Amino acid sequence: MTSRRDFLQASLLLAGAGSAPRLLATPAAGGARVVSTWDFGVGANQAAWQVLDAGGTALDAVEAGARWAESDLCNPTVGRCGNPDRDGVLTLDASIMQGDGRCGAVAALRDILHPVSVARRVMERTPHVMLVGEGARQFAVEQGFEPRRLLTPAAEQAWREWRETERYAPQINAERRGRPGDKDNHDTLGLLAIDAQGRMAGACTTSGMAWKMHGRVGDSPIIGAGLYVDDEVGAATASGMGEEMMRNAAAFLVVELMRQGRSPAQACREATERVVRKRPEASRTLQVCFLAMDRTGEVGAYALHRGFVYAVCDAAQRDTLLESASVYTSEQA
Ligand code: SD4
């Protein structure tokens, strides 16, 4: 399996050679496209593309992409390799949504490898949208998902080292991503897809903020905060400090701005600026990132700080990785 670091280095090499990948504005007419947050989005896109390329649905595609990331043993921020909360417990958040408004989510789920698939079962097999904690785990087991201990020795070791500092000061993406030598801090996988029939879907999956309080839930499983999809308009997903996304109903905001006529890039920018206006001081230290795709397949992104990269995949480009524009452009912001 190619590691996320390899993907990132590949993109940096391209950029260094003066041939940074270019994004086609929209896929070929009637074409499918999938976009994902961060460098590991390249691998997730490839898993999703296998579904789209075979004529599958956007929903199946985003689930396949999210499952790829949840299984990835190199990713300390999503799925089985995620860092635990401050009590040493790994809890996972995920959501999935179709463009017709159907959606499902799980939060603070323990011991289950594929939270995105449990979220899909919530959508398809219950009258509800979200299950949390022990109830989500119980439902998953009833549905045939096998419970297993997920915390890796590396994540446990990292938690033990963190505990020595005994300081509860959660930060997200404080160490900027996207340059060689940057250390992974925290990222979430958000995927948005449009299939050959023009149906849209999205998924979002994460282990949440490392060393979070036990029971803390981020934006990723909250429909309208970390993910929102509407076939009439388009789709949006978020990564970064989930509390800001929740305060601003951010993914929904991005979609509504597109409904009012903004391009995906403009909508992401306005949502980011809203976060800054609400909390100007806090916004200097935390990261907030948006990725959107409208119903024609046009893609846009924006972040508070530099370093947010996103991956685009369609019939003409399989592993395009682009860096988003940002409010603050200096490392010292
Ligand atoms: C959360 N939004 O749990 C997630 C974390 C994240 O980049 O996306 N980090 O708040």
mmCIF file of C-alpha atoms and ligand atoms in Angstrom:
data_model
loop_
_atom_site.group_PDB
_atom_site.id
_atom_site.type_symbol
_atom_site.label_atom_id
_atom_site.label_comp_id
_atom_site.label_asym_id
_atom_site.label_seq_id
_atom_site.Cartn_x
_atom_site.Cartn_y
_atom_site.Cartn_z
ATOM 1 C CA MET A 1 0.000 0.000 0.000
ATOM 2 C CA THR A 2 1.387 3.386 -0.927
ATOM 3 C CA SER A 3 1.716 5.538 2.155
ATOM 4 C CA ARG A 4 0.221 8.992 2.579
ATOM 5 C CA ARG A 5 3.737 10.354 2.907
ATOM 6 C CA ASP A 6 4.611 8.897 -0.540
ATOM 7 C CA PHE A 7 1.584 10.598 -2.055
ATOM 8 C CA LEU A 8 2.551 13.888 -0.514
ATOM 9 C CA GLN A 9 6.116 13.630 -1.687
ATOM 10 C CA ALA A 10 4.914 12.807 -5.205
ATOM 11 C CA SER A 11 2.844 15.978 -5.288
ATOM 12 C CA LEU A 12 5.640 18.090 -3.901
ATOM 13 C CA LEU A 13 7.994 16.731 -6.513
ATOM 14 C CA LEU A 14 5.543 17.730 -9.201
ATOM 15 C CA ALA A 15 5.217 21.184 -7.740
ATOM 16 C CA GLY A 16 8.982 21.489 -7.389
ATOM 17 C CA ALA A 17 9.449 20.602 -11.040
ATOM 18 C CA GLY A 18 7.249 23.536 -11.986
ATOM 19 C CA SER A 19 4.538 21.249 -13.235
ATOM 20 C CA ALA A 20 2.016 21.322 -10.413
ATOM 21 C CA PRO A 21 -1.045 19.299 -11.349
ATOM 22 C CA ARG A 22 -3.882 21.247 -12.899
ATOM 23 C CA LEU A 23 -7.499 20.551 -12.222
ATOM 24 C CA LEU A 24 -9.862 20.341 -15.156
ATOM 25 C CA ALA A 25 -12.759 22.671 -14.313
ATOM 26 C CA THR A 26 -15.407 19.996 -14.652
ATOM 27 C CA PRO A 27 -15.320 16.346 -15.636
ATOM 28 C CA ALA A 28 -16.291 15.384 -19.187
ATOM 29 C CA ALA A 29 -20.042 15.768 -19.749
ATOM 30 C CA GLY A 30 -21.877 13.168 -17.697
ATOM 31 C CA GLY A 31 -18.566 12.109 -16.206
ATOM 32 C CA ALA A 32 -17.991 10.921 -12.698
ATOM 33 C CA ARG A 33 -15.593 12.572 -10.284
ATOM 34 C CA VAL A 34 -14.469 12.061 -6.687
ATOM 35 C CA VAL A 35 -12.604 14.526 -4.472
ATOM 36 C CA SER A 36 -11.130 14.001 -1.024
ATOM 37 C CA THR A 37 -9.397 15.919 1.733
ATOM 38 C CA TRP A 38 -5.647 15.633 2.387
ATOM 39 C CA ASP A 39 -2.888 13.643 0.740
ATOM 40 C CA PHE A 40 -4.345 10.291 1.797
ATOM 41 C CA GLY A 41 -7.364 11.355 -0.265
ATOM 42 C CA VAL A 42 -5.424 10.119 -3.308
ATOM 43 C CA GLY A 43 -5.652 6.525 -2.070
ATOM 44 C CA ALA A 44 -9.252 6.958 -0.961
ATOM 45 C CA ASN A 45 -10.138 8.402 -4.372
ATOM 46 C CA GLN A 46 -8.587 5.448 -6.119
ATOM 47 C CA ALA A 47 -10.719 3.038 -4.088
ATOM 48 C CA ALA A 48 -13.797 5.169 -4.837
ATOM 49 C CA TRP A 49 -12.888 5.441 -8.517
ATOM 50 C CA GLN A 50 -12.953 1.671 -8.979
ATOM 51 C CA VAL A 51 -16.644 1.851 -8.084
ATOM 52 C CA LEU A 52 -17.431 4.899 -10.242
ATOM 53 C CA ASP A 53 -15.465 3.581 -13.207
ATOM 54 C CA ALA A 54 -17.482 0.378 -13.138
ATOM 55 C CA GLY A 55 -20.700 2.417 -13.309
ATOM 56 C CA GLY A 56 -21.378 2.225 -9.556
ATOM 57 C CA THR A 57 -23.190 4.793 -7.477
ATOM 58 C CA ALA A 58 -21.669 7.807 -5.772
ATOM 59 C CA LEU A 59 -22.859 6.340 -2.468
ATOM 60 C CA ASP A 60 -20.996 3.053 -2.959
ATOM 61 C CA ALA A 61 -17.960 5.017 -4.141
ATOM 62 C CA VAL A 62 -17.658 7.258 -1.074
ATOM 63 C CA GLU A 63 -18.169 4.304 1.234
ATOM 64 C CA ALA A 64 -15.383 2.387 -0.550
ATOM 65 C CA GLY A 65 -13.058 5.394 -0.337
ATOM 66 C CA ALA A 66 -13.740 5.920 3.355
ATOM 67 C CA ARG A 67 -13.221 2.229 4.099
ATOM 68 C CA TRP A 68 -9.834 2.408 2.402
ATOM 69 C CA ALA A 69 -8.747 5.164 4.753
ATOM 70 C CA GLU A 70 -10.229 3.456 7.798
ATOM 71 C CA SER A 71 -8.093 0.387 7.061
ATOM 72 C CA ASP A 72 -4.934 2.362 6.348
ATOM 73 C CA LEU A 73 -2.273 1.442 8.869
ATOM 74 C CA CYS A 74 -0.325 4.645 8.257
ATOM 75 C CA ASN A 75 -3.042 7.062 9.302
ATOM 76 C CA PRO A 76 -3.106 8.222 12.948
ATOM 77 C CA THR A 77 -6.212 10.325 12.330
ATOM 78 C CA VAL A 78 -8.755 8.000 10.718
ATOM 79 C CA GLY A 79 -9.931 4.505 11.599
ATOM 80 C CA ARG A 80 -7.931 1.707 13.177
ATOM 81 C CA CYS A 81 -4.682 3.634 13.471
ATOM 82 C CA GLY A 82 -6.259 6.697 15.042
ATOM 83 C CA ASN A 83 -4.942 8.322 18.191
ATOM 84 C CA PRO A 84 -7.106 7.768 21.287
ATOM 85 C CA ASP A 85 -8.819 10.253 23.574
ATOM 86 C CA ARG A 86 -7.215 11.544 26.770
ATOM 87 C CA ASP A 87 -8.320 8.413 28.634
ATOM 88 C CA GLY A 88 -6.561 6.210 26.082
ATOM 89 C CA VAL A 89 -9.802 5.101 24.378
ATOM 90 C CA LEU A 90 -10.048 5.164 20.575
ATOM 91 C CA THR A 91 -13.478 6.421 19.481
ATOM 92 C CA LEU A 92 -14.477 6.966 15.873
ATOM 93 C CA ASP A 93 -16.919 9.383 14.187
ATOM 94 C CA ALA A 94 -18.337 9.003 10.653
ATOM 95 C CA SER A 95 -21.177 10.127 8.440
ATOM 96 C CA ILE A 96 -22.513 9.409 4.980
ATOM 97 C CA MET A 97 -25.050 11.339 2.930
ATOM 98 C CA GLN A 98 -26.779 11.072 -0.437
ATOM 99 C CA GLY A 99 -27.895 13.968 -2.581
ATOM 100 C CA ASP A 100 -31.552 13.117 -1.968
ATOM 101 C CA GLY A 101 -31.162 14.005 1.711
ATOM 102 C CA ARG A 102 -30.838 10.479 3.114
ATOM 103 C CA CYS A 103 -28.052 10.274 5.672
ATOM 104 C CA GLY A 104 -26.616 8.310 8.568
ATOM 105 C CA ALA A 105 -23.950 8.829 11.185
ATOM 106 C CA VAL A 106 -22.200 7.295 14.177
ATOM 107 C CA ALA A 107 -20.278 9.100 16.874
ATOM 108 C CA ALA A 108 -17.952 7.996 19.668
ATOM 109 C CA LEU A 109 -18.050 4.456 18.282
ATOM 110 C CA ARG A 110 -15.619 1.951 19.812
ATOM 111 C CA ASP A 111 -14.087 -1.311 18.555
ATOM 112 C CA ILE A 112 -15.538 -1.263 15.025
ATOM 113 C CA LEU A 113 -13.182 -1.048 12.050
ATOM 114 C CA HIS A 114 -15.515 0.614 9.554
ATOM 115 C CA PRO A 115 -17.635 3.362 11.147
ATOM 116 C CA VAL A 116 -18.637 4.665 7.698
ATOM 117 C CA SER A 117 -20.363 1.361 6.942
ATOM 118 C CA VAL A 118 -22.163 1.452 10.283
ATOM 119 C CA ALA A 119 -23.267 5.006 9.414
ATOM 120 C CA ARG A 120 -24.655 3.671 6.138
ATOM 121 C CA ARG A 121 -26.553 0.946 8.002
ATOM 122 C CA VAL A 122 -28.029 3.603 10.307
ATOM 123 C CA MET A 123 -29.239 5.387 7.161
ATOM 124 C CA GLU A 124 -30.578 2.288 5.452
ATOM 125 C CA ARG A 125 -31.833 0.104 8.284
ATOM 126 C CA THR A 126 -33.100 2.431 10.993
ATOM 127 C CA PRO A 127 -35.564 5.321 11.047
ATOM 128 C CA HIS A 128 -32.795 7.472 12.595
ATOM 129 C CA VAL A 129 -29.884 9.590 11.432
ATOM 130 C CA MET A 130 -27.334 9.150 14.212
ATOM 131 C CA LEU A 131 -26.374 6.592 16.838
ATOM 132 C CA VAL A 132 -23.709 7.283 19.447
ATOM 133 C CA GLY A 133 -21.450 5.512 21.913
ATOM 134 C CA GLU A 134 -22.544 2.174 23.309
ATOM 135 C CA GLY A 135 -25.794 2.240 21.338
ATOM 136 C CA ALA A 136 -23.887 2.640 18.083
ATOM 137 C CA ARG A 137 -21.552 -0.215 19.020
ATOM 138 C CA GLN A 138 -24.485 -2.453 19.979
ATOM 139 C CA PHE A 139 -26.211 -1.694 16.666
ATOM 140 C CA ALA A 140 -23.004 -2.427 14.734
ATOM 141 C CA VAL A 141 -22.592 -5.798 16.447
ATOM 142 C CA GLU A 142 -26.254 -6.641 15.761
ATOM 143 C CA GLN A 143 -25.598 -5.814 12.115
ATOM 144 C CA GLY A 144 -22.731 -8.301 11.972
ATOM 145 C CA PHE A 145 -19.745 -5.975 12.399
ATOM 146 C CA GLU A 146 -17.156 -7.787 14.469
ATOM 147 C CA PRO A 147 -15.913 -5.870 17.514
ATOM 148 C CA ARG A 148 -12.140 -5.871 17.953
ATOM 149 C CA ARG A 149 -9.507 -3.923 19.791
ATOM 150 C CA LEU A 150 -8.350 -1.201 17.414
ATOM 151 C CA LEU A 151 -5.813 0.823 19.360
ATOM 152 C CA THR A 152 -2.402 0.182 17.792
ATOM 153 C CA PRO A 153 0.753 -0.124 19.925
ATOM 154 C CA ALA A 154 2.076 3.046 18.227
ATOM 155 C CA ALA A 155 -1.063 5.043 19.111
ATOM 156 C CA GLU A 156 -0.953 3.744 22.678
ATOM 157 C CA GLN A 157 2.697 4.744 22.965
ATOM 158 C CA ALA A 158 1.946 8.224 21.583
ATOM 159 C CA TRP A 159 -0.848 8.587 24.154
ATOM 160 C CA ARG A 160 1.479 7.532 26.999
ATOM 161 C CA GLU A 161 3.987 10.139 25.886
ATOM 162 C CA TRP A 162 1.269 12.790 25.681
ATOM 163 C CA ARG A 163 0.071 11.862 29.192
ATOM 164 C CA GLU A 164 3.466 12.726 30.597
ATOM 165 C CA THR A 165 2.782 16.371 29.763
ATOM 166 C CA GLU A 166 -0.602 16.237 31.562
ATOM 167 C CA ARG A 167 -1.773 19.249 29.626
ATOM 168 C CA TYR A 168 -5.211 19.287 28.044
ATOM 169 C CA ALA A 169 -4.901 21.779 25.191
ATOM 170 C CA PRO A 170 -6.320 20.258 22.034
ATOM 171 C CA GLN A 171 -4.979 21.661 18.783
ATOM 172 C CA ILE A 172 -5.770 20.675 15.259
ATOM 173 C CA ASN A 173 -3.308 20.884 12.411
ATOM 174 C CA ALA A 174 -1.219 23.202 14.553
ATOM 175 C CA GLU A 175 1.838 21.832 12.848
ATOM 176 C CA ARG A 176 1.111 22.843 9.283
ATOM 177 C CA ARG A 177 0.825 19.998 6.815
ATOM 178 C CA GLY A 178 2.027 19.923 3.287
ATOM 179 C CA ARG A 179 5.746 20.400 3.536
ATOM 180 C CA PRO A 180 8.504 17.853 4.039
ATOM 181 C CA GLY A 181 9.315 17.471 7.711
ATOM 182 C CA ASP A 182 5.858 18.508 8.909
ATOM 183 C CA LYS A 183 4.517 16.108 11.507
ATOM 184 C CA ASP A 184 1.049 14.661 11.190
ATOM 185 C CA ASN A 185 -1.170 16.226 13.770
ATOM 186 C CA HIS A 186 -4.750 15.753 12.815
ATOM 187 C CA ASP A 187 -6.778 15.267 9.658
ATOM 188 C CA THR A 188 -10.111 13.831 8.661
ATOM 189 C CA LEU A 189 -11.066 12.156 5.420
ATOM 190 C CA GLY A 190 -13.999 13.845 3.683
ATOM 191 C CA LEU A 191 -14.968 12.535 0.241
ATOM 192 C CA LEU A 192 -17.479 13.927 -2.241
ATOM 193 C CA ALA A 193 -18.504 12.097 -5.396
ATOM 194 C CA ILE A 194 -20.707 12.522 -8.414
ATOM 195 C CA ASP A 195 -21.541 9.460 -10.496
ATOM 196 C CA ALA A 196 -22.309 9.049 -14.203
ATOM 197 C CA GLN A 197 -26.029 9.501 -13.457
ATOM 198 C CA GLY A 198 -25.338 12.857 -11.799
ATOM 199 C CA ARG A 199 -26.151 11.575 -8.304
ATOM 200 C CA MET A 200 -24.008 12.961 -5.522
ATOM 201 C CA ALA A 201 -22.875 11.514 -2.188
ATOM 202 C CA GLY A 202 -20.369 12.279 0.523
ATOM 203 C CA ALA A 203 -18.707 10.595 3.476
ATOM 204 C CA CYS A 204 -16.622 11.812 6.361
ATOM 205 C CA THR A 205 -14.617 9.621 8.755
ATOM 206 C CA THR A 206 -12.209 10.384 11.577
ATOM 207 C CA SER A 207 -10.822 9.372 14.942
ATOM 208 C CA GLY A 208 -11.439 12.991 15.936
ATOM 209 C CA MET A 209 -9.070 15.250 17.733
ATOM 210 C CA ALA A 210 -6.202 13.390 19.369
ATOM 211 C CA TRP A 211 -6.362 13.355 23.208
ATOM 212 C CA LYS A 212 -9.891 14.789 23.137
ATOM 213 C CA MET A 213 -12.053 14.521 26.262
ATOM 214 C CA HIS A 214 -13.736 11.143 26.469
ATOM 215 C CA GLY A 215 -17.169 11.601 24.865
ATOM 216 C CA ARG A 216 -16.144 14.588 22.745
ATOM 217 C CA VAL A 217 -17.738 14.452 19.296
ATOM 218 C CA GLY A 218 -16.481 16.560 16.401
ATOM 219 C CA ASP A 219 -18.140 17.879 13.275
ATOM 220 C CA SER A 220 -17.468 14.876 11.035
ATOM 221 C CA PRO A 221 -20.573 12.877 12.024
ATOM 222 C CA ILE A 222 -22.786 15.969 12.297
ATOM 223 C CA ILE A 223 -24.812 16.377 9.125
ATOM 224 C CA GLY A 224 -24.527 20.019 8.088
ATOM 225 C CA ALA A 225 -21.287 20.616 10.020
ATOM 226 C CA GLY A 226 -18.693 18.188 8.613
ATOM 227 C CA LEU A 227 -20.709 17.004 5.613
ATOM 228 C CA TYR A 228 -23.673 18.091 3.541
ATOM 229 C CA VAL A 229 -24.903 16.927 0.136
ATOM 230 C CA ASP A 230 -27.792 18.151 -1.989
ATOM 231 C CA ASP A 231 -28.241 16.914 -5.566
ATOM 232 C CA GLU A 232 -29.887 20.220 -6.490
ATOM 233 C CA VAL A 233 -26.747 22.177 -5.657
ATOM 234 C CA GLY A 234 -23.646 20.246 -4.673
ATOM 235 C CA ALA A 235 -21.739 18.916 -1.691
ATOM 236 C CA ALA A 236 -19.287 20.103 0.939
ATOM 237 C CA THR A 237 -17.086 18.568 3.601
ATOM 238 C CA ALA A 238 -14.764 19.956 6.245
ATOM 239 C CA SER A 239 -11.597 19.142 8.116
ATOM 240 C CA GLY A 240 -9.918 20.903 11.000
ATOM 241 C CA MET A 241 -11.232 22.129 14.336
ATOM 242 C CA GLY A 242 -14.678 20.558 14.456
ATOM 243 C CA GLU A 243 -15.988 22.949 17.097
ATOM 244 C CA GLU A 244 -15.768 25.797 14.561
ATOM 245 C CA MET A 245 -17.605 23.779 11.924
ATOM 246 C CA MET A 246 -20.368 23.004 14.401
ATOM 247 C CA ARG A 247 -20.648 26.626 15.557
ATOM 248 C CA ASN A 248 -21.190 27.722 11.957
ATOM 249 C CA ALA A 249 -23.169 24.771 10.497
ATOM 250 C CA ALA A 250 -20.326 25.001 8.060
ATOM 251 C CA ALA A 251 -20.851 22.291 5.424
ATOM 252 C CA PHE A 252 -24.489 23.328 5.129
ATOM 253 C CA LEU A 253 -23.374 26.949 4.870
ATOM 254 C CA VAL A 254 -21.046 26.128 1.971
ATOM 255 C CA VAL A 255 -23.826 24.313 0.115
ATOM 256 C CA GLU A 256 -26.282 27.143 0.751
ATOM 257 C CA LEU A 257 -23.768 29.695 -0.539
ATOM 258 C CA MET A 258 -23.444 27.616 -3.718
ATOM 259 C CA ARG A 259 -27.251 27.559 -3.926
ATOM 260 C CA GLN A 260 -27.131 31.365 -3.900
ATOM 261 C CA GLY A 261 -24.783 31.324 -6.874
ATOM 262 C CA ARG A 262 -21.262 31.199 -5.428
ATOM 263 C CA SER A 263 -18.758 28.899 -7.065
ATOM 264 C CA PRO A 264 -17.460 26.059 -4.862
ATOM 265 C CA ALA A 265 -14.220 28.003 -4.244
ATOM 266 C CA GLN A 266 -16.059 31.230 -3.361
ATOM 267 C CA ALA A 267 -18.437 29.363 -1.058
ATOM 268 C CA CYS A 268 -15.538 27.686 0.781
ATOM 269 C CA ARG A 269 -13.802 31.034 1.112
ATOM 270 C CA GLU A 270 -16.856 32.794 2.525
ATOM 271 C CA ALA A 271 -17.435 30.015 5.046
ATOM 272 C CA THR A 272 -13.807 30.231 6.176
ATOM 273 C CA GLU A 273 -14.079 34.009 6.518
ATOM 274 C CA ARG A 274 -17.211 33.545 8.618
ATOM 275 C CA VAL A 275 -15.184 31.429 11.065
ATOM 276 C CA VAL A 276 -12.550 34.175 11.259
ATOM 277 C CA ARG A 277 -15.131 36.919 11.827
ATOM 278 C CA LYS A 278 -16.735 34.998 14.663
ATOM 279 C CA ARG A 279 -13.483 34.136 16.450
ATOM 280 C CA PRO A 280 -10.658 36.247 15.037
ATOM 281 C CA GLU A 281 -8.120 35.491 17.764
ATOM 282 C CA ALA A 282 -8.750 31.760 17.920
ATOM 283 C CA SER A 283 -8.572 31.510 14.154
ATOM 284 C CA ARG A 284 -4.863 32.361 14.240
ATOM 285 C CA THR A 285 -3.980 29.081 15.891
ATOM 286 C CA LEU A 286 -6.534 26.571 14.686
ATOM 287 C CA GLN A 287 -7.044 25.114 11.243
ATOM 288 C CA VAL A 288 -10.322 25.005 9.309
ATOM 289 C CA CYS A 289 -10.513 23.539 5.784
ATOM 290 C CA PHE A 290 -13.394 23.221 3.340
ATOM 291 C CA LEU A 291 -13.755 21.204 0.161
ATOM 292 C CA ALA A 292 -16.801 21.510 -2.122
ATOM 293 C CA MET A 293 -18.037 20.207 -5.443
ATOM 294 C CA ASP A 294 -21.111 21.486 -7.240
ATOM 295 C CA ARG A 295 -23.503 19.367 -9.254
ATOM 296 C CA THR A 296 -21.572 20.028 -12.478
ATOM 297 C CA GLY A 297 -18.435 18.581 -10.887
ATOM 298 C CA GLU A 298 -16.660 21.898 -10.378
ATOM 299 C CA VAL A 299 -14.409 21.705 -7.319
ATOM 300 C CA GLY A 300 -13.237 24.383 -4.874
ATOM 301 C CA ALA A 301 -11.454 24.517 -1.533
ATOM 302 C CA TYR A 302 -10.309 27.040 1.044
ATOM 303 C CA ALA A 303 -8.543 26.904 4.393
ATOM 304 C CA LEU A 304 -7.639 29.193 7.252
ATOM 305 C CA HIS A 305 -3.938 28.325 7.112
ATOM 306 C CA ARG A 306 -1.585 27.013 4.484
ATOM 307 C CA GLY A 307 -1.035 23.319 4.070
ATOM 308 C CA PHE A 308 -4.495 22.007 3.207
ATOM 309 C CA VAL A 309 -4.244 19.687 0.219
ATOM 310 C CA TYR A 310 -7.032 17.844 -1.562
ATOM 311 C CA ALA A 311 -7.160 15.090 -4.143
ATOM 312 C CA VAL A 312 -9.195 14.971 -7.352
ATOM 313 C CA CYS A 313 -9.886 11.897 -9.462
ATOM 314 C CA ASP A 314 -11.906 11.425 -12.653
ATOM 315 C CA ALA A 315 -11.519 9.742 -16.032
ATOM 316 C CA ALA A 316 -8.864 12.241 -17.128
ATOM 317 C CA GLN A 317 -6.873 12.599 -13.891
ATOM 318 C CA ARG A 318 -6.392 9.830 -11.388
ATOM 319 C CA ASP A 319 -4.161 11.301 -8.715
ATOM 320 C CA THR A 320 -4.236 15.082 -8.897
ATOM 321 C CA LEU A 321 -3.294 16.628 -5.566
ATOM 322 C CA LEU A 322 -3.775 20.369 -5.131
ATOM 323 C CA GLU A 323 -3.005 22.837 -2.381
ATOM 324 C CA SER A 324 -5.879 25.041 -1.292
ATOM 325 C CA ALA A 325 -5.678 28.805 -0.992
ATOM 326 C CA SER A 326 -5.905 30.113 2.573
ATOM 327 C CA VAL A 327 -6.778 33.194 4.619
ATOM 328 C CA TYR A 328 -3.378 33.298 6.295
ATOM 329 C CA THR A 329 -0.543 32.660 3.950
ATOM 330 C CA SER A 330 2.413 32.968 6.287
ATOM 331 C CA GLU A 331 3.691 30.196 8.551
ATOM 332 C CA GLN A 332 3.752 32.725 11.416
ATOM 333 C CA ALA A 333 0.044 33.633 11.267
HETATM 334 C C1 SD4 B 1 -12.799 16.854 14.424
HETATM 335 N N1 SD4 B 1 -12.867 17.794 12.222
HETATM 336 O O1 SD4 B 1 -12.996 15.828 15.059
HETATM 337 C C2 SD4 B 1 -12.333 16.723 13.003
HETATM 338 C C3 SD4 B 1 -10.844 16.664 13.006
HETATM 339 C C4 SD4 B 1 -10.174 17.059 11.750
HETATM 340 O O2 SD4 B 1 -8.308 17.845 10.680
HETATM 341 O O3 SD4 B 1 -10.716 17.135 10.718
HETATM 342 N N2 SD4 B 1 -8.936 17.383 11.764
HETATM 343 O O4 SD4 B 1 -12.929 17.973 14.902
#
